[in-house]
PDB file of C-alpha atoms in Angstrom:
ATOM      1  CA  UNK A 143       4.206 -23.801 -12.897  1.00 55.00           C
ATOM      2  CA  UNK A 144       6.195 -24.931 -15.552  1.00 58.00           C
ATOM      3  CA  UNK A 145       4.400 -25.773 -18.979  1.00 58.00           C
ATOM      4  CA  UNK A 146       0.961 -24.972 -17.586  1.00 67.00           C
ATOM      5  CA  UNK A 147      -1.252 -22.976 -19.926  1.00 72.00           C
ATOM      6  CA  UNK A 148      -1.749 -21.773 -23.052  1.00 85.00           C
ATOM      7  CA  UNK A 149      -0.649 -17.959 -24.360  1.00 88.00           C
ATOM      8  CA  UNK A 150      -3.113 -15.873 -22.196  1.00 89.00           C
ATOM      9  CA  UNK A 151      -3.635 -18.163 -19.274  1.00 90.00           C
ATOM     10  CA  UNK A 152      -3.410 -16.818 -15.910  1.00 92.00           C
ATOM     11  CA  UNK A 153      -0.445 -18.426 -14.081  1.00 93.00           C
ATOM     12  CA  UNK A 154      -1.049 -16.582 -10.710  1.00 94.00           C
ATOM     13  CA  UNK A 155      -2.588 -13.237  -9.383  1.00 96.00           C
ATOM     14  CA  UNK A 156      -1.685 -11.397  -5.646  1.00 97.00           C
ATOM     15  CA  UNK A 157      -4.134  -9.086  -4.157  1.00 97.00           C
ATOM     16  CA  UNK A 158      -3.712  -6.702  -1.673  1.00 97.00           C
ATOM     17  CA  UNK A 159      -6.692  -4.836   0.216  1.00 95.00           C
ATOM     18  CA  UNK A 160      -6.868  -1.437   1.758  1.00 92.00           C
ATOM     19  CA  UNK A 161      -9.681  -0.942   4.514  1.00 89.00           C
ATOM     20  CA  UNK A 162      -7.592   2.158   6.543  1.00 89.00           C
ATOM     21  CA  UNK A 163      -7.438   5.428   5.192  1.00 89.00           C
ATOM     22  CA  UNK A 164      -4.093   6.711   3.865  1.00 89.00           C
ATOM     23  CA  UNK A 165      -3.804  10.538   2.959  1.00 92.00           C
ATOM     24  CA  UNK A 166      -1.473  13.609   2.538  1.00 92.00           C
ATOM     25  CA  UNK A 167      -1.805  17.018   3.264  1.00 91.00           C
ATOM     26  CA  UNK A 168       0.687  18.661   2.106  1.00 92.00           C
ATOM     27  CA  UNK A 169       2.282  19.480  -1.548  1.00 93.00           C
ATOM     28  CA  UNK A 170       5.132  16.931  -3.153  1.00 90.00           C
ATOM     29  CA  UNK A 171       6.237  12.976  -2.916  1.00 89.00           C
ATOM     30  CA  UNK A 172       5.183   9.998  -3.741  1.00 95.00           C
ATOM     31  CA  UNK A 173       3.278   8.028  -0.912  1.00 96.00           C
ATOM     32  CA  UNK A 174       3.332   4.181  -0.621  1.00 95.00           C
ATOM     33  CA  UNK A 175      -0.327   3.633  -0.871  1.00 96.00           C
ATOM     34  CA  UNK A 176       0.365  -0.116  -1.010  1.00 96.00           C
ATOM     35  CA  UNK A 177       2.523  -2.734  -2.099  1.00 97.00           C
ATOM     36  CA  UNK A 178       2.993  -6.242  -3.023  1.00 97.00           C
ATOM     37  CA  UNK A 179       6.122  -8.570  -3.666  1.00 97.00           C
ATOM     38  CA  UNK A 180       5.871 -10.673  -6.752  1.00 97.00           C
ATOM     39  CA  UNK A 181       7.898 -13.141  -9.070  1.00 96.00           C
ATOM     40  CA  UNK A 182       6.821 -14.243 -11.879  1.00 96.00           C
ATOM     41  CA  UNK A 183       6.935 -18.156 -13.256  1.00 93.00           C
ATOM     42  CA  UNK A 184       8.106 -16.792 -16.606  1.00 92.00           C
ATOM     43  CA  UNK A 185      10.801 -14.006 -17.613  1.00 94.00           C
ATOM     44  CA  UNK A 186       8.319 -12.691 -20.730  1.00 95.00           C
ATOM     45  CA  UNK A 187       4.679 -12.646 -18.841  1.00 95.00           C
ATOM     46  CA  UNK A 188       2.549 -10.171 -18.757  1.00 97.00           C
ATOM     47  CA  UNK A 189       2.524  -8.289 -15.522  1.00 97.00           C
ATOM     48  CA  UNK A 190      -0.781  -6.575 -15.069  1.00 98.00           C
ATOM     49  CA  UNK A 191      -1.207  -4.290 -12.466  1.00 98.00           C
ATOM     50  CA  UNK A 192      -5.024  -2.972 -11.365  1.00 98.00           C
ATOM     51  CA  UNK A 193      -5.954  -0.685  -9.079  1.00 97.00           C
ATOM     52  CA  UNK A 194      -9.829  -0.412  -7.718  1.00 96.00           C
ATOM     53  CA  UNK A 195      -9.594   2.337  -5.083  1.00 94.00           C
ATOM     54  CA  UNK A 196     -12.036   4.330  -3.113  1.00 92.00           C
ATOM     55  CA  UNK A 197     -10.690   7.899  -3.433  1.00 91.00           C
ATOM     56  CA  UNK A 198     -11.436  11.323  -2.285  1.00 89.00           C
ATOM     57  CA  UNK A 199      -9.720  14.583  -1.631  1.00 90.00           C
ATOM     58  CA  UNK A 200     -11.088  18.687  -0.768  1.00 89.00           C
ATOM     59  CA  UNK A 201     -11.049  21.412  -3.219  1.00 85.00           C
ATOM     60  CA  UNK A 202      -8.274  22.054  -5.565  1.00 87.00           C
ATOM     61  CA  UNK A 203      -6.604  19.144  -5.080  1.00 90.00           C
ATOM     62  CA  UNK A 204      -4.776  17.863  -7.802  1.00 91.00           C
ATOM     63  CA  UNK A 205      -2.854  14.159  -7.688  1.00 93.00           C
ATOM     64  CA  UNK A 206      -1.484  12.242  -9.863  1.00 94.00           C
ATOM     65  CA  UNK A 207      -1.028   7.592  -9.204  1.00 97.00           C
ATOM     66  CA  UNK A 208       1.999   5.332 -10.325  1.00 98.00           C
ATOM     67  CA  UNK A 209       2.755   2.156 -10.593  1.00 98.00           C
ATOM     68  CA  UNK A 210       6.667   1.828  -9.687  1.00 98.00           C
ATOM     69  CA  UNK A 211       9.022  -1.123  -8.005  1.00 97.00           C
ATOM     70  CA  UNK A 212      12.159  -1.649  -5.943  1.00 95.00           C
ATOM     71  CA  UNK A 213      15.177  -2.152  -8.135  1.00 87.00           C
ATOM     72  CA  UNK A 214      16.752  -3.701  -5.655  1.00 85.00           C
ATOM     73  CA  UNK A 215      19.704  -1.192  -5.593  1.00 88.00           C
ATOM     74  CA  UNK A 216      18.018   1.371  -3.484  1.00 83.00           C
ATOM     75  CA  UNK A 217      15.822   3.099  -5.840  1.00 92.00           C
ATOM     76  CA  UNK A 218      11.971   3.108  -6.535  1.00 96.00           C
ATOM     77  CA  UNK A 219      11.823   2.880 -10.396  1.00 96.00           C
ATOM     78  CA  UNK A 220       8.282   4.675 -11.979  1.00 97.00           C
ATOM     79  CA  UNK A 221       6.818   2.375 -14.374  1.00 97.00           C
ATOM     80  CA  UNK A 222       3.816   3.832 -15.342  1.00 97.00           C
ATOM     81  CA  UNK A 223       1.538   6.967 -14.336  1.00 96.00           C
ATOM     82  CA  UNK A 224      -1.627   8.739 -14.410  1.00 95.00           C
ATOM     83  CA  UNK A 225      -2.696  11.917 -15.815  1.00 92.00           C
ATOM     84  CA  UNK A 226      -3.225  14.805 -13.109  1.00 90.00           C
ATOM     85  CA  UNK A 227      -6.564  14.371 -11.480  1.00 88.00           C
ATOM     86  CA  UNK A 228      -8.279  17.637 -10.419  1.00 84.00           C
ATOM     87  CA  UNK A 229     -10.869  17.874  -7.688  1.00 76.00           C
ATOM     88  CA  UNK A 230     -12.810  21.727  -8.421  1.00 72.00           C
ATOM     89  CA  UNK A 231     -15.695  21.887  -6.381  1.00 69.00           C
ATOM     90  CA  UNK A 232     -16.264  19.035  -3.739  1.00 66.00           C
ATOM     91  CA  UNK A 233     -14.607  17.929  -0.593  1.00 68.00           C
ATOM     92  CA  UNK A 234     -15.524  14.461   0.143  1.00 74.00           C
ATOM     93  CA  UNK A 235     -15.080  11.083  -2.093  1.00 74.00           C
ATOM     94  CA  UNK A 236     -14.936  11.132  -5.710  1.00 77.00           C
ATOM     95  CA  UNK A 237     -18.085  10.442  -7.440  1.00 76.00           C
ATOM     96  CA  UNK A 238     -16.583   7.291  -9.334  1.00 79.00           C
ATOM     97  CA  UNK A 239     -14.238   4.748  -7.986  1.00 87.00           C
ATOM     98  CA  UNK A 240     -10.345   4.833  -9.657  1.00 91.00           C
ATOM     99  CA  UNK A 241     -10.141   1.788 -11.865  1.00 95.00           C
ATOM    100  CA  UNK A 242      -6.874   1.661 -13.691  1.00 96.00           C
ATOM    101  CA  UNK A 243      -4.565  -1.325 -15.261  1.00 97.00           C
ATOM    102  CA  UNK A 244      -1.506  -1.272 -17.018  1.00 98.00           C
ATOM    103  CA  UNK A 245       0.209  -4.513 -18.476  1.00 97.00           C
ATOM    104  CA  UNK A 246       4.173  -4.400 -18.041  1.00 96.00           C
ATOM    105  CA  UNK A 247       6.608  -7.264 -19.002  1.00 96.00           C
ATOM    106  CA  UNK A 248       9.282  -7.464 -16.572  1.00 94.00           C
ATOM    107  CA  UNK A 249      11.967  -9.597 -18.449  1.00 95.00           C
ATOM    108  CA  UNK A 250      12.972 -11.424 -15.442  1.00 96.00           C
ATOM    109  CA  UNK A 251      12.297 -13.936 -12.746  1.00 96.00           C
ATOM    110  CA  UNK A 252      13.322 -11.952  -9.987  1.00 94.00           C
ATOM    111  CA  UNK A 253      11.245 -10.845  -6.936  1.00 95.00           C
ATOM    112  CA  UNK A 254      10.336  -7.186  -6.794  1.00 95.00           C
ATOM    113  CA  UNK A 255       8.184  -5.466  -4.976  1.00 96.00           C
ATOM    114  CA  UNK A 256       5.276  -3.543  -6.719  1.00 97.00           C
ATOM    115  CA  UNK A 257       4.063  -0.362  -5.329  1.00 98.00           C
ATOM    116  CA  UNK A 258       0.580   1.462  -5.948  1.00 98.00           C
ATOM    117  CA  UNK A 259       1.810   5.248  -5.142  1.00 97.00           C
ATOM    118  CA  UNK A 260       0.187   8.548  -5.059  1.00 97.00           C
ATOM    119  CA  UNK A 261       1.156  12.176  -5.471  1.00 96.00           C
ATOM    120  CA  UNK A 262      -0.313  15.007  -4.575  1.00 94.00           C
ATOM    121  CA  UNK A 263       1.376  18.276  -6.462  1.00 92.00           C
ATOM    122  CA  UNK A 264      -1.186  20.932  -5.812  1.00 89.00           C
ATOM    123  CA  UNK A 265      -4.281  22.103  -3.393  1.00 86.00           C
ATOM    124  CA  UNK A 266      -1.771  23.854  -0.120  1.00 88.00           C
ATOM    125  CA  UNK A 267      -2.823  21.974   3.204  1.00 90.00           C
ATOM    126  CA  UNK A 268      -6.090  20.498   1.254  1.00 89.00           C
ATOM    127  CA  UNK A 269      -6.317  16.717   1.952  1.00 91.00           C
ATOM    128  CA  UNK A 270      -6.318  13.764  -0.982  1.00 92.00           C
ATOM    129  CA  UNK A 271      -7.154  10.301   0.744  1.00 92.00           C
ATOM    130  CA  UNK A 272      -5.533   7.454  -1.663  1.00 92.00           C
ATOM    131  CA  UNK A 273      -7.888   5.713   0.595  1.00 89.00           C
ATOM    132  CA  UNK A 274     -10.970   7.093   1.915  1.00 85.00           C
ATOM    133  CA  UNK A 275     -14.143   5.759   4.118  1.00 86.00           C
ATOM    134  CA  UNK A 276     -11.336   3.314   6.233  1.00 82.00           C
ATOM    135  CA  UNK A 277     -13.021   0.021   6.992  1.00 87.00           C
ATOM    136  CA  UNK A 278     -16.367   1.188   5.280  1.00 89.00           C
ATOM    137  CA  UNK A 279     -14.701   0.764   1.684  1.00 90.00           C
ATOM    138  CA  UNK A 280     -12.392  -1.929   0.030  1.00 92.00           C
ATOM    139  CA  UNK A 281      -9.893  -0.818  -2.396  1.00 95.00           C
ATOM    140  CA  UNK A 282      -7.518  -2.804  -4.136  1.00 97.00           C
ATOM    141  CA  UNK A 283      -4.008  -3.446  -5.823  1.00 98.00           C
ATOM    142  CA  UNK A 284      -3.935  -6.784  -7.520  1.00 98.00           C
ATOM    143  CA  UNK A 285      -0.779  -8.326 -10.088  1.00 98.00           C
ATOM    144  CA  UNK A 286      -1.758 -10.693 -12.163  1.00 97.00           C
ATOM    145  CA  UNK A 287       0.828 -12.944 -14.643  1.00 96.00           C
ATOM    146  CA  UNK A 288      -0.358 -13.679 -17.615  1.00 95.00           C
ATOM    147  CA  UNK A 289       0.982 -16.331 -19.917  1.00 93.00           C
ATOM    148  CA  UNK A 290       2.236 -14.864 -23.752  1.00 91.00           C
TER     149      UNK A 290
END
C-alpha cells in the first residue's frame, strides 16, 4: 500500500506449503519443488525468499537448491543457489531441516513467478525427496517484501 511503513516494514508476505512428497531419481535438471507468483508494492523492496523444508535422500546423493523466476520471455532465470549437499551414509530424512533465505531486490513492479527448485547432480538411481514424510511434514517457501 502506498506510503505505509517505515524502511524495514513488512508490506506483504506469500506462503506456500508442501505436505506431498516430490523427488527425483535420476541424475540432472532442475525440479519445480514449488512456486509462488508475486508483485511487489515497490520497485526497490527487498524480496526475501525462505525456504523451511523437510528433506531426505539415500546414499551418495548429492543436490544442490535455487531460488530462480520466470522472465516472462520463456526462460527460468537462477537467482541464487546452494552449495552441493552430500548425503554419505544414511538413507532416510536428513537429520536437520533445510532453512535457507536470501534477500533479492527485483527493481520492478512486475508479477513473476518465484520458484523453490532442486537438483540432483550425483548418487545414479539413488532417490533425493525435496519433500519427504508427505502429509506427515510441512515444508515451506514463503516471499516476503520488505520496505528499504
Amino acid at each position: 500500500p502506498e506510503g505505509s511503513g517505515c524502511k524495514g516494514a513488512v508490506i506483504q508476505r506469500v506462503k506456500v506449503e508442501r505436505t506431498s512428497d516430490t523427488s527425483r531419481n535420476s541424475d540432472g535438471g532442475w525440479d519445480d519443488v514449488n512456486s509462488i507468483s508475486f508483485t511487489p508494492f515497490y520497485s526497490n523492496s527487498i524480496i526475501n525468499m525462505h525456504m523451511n523444508y523437510s528433506v531426505g535422500s539415500q546414499s551418495n546423493v548429492k543436490f544442490y537448491f535455487r531460488y530462480a523466476y520466470d522472465n516472462g520471455n520463456g526462460s527460468i532465470v537462477e537467482i541464487e543457489r546452494t552449495g552441493r549437499h552430500h548425503n554419505v551414509d544414511y538413507a532416510d530424512a536428513h537429520p536437520s531441516r533445510f532453512d535457507w533465505n536470501h534477500q533479492y531486490v527485483q527493481g520492478n513492479t512486475n508479477t513473476y513467478t518465484y520458484y523453490l527448485q532442486g537438483y540432483k547432480d550425483a548418487g545414479g538411481s539413488a532417490v533425493v525427496w525435496y519433500h519427504t514424510y508427505g502429509a506427515g511434514a510441512t515444508s515451506i517457501f514463503e516471499i516476503t517484501e520488505i520496505k528499504q
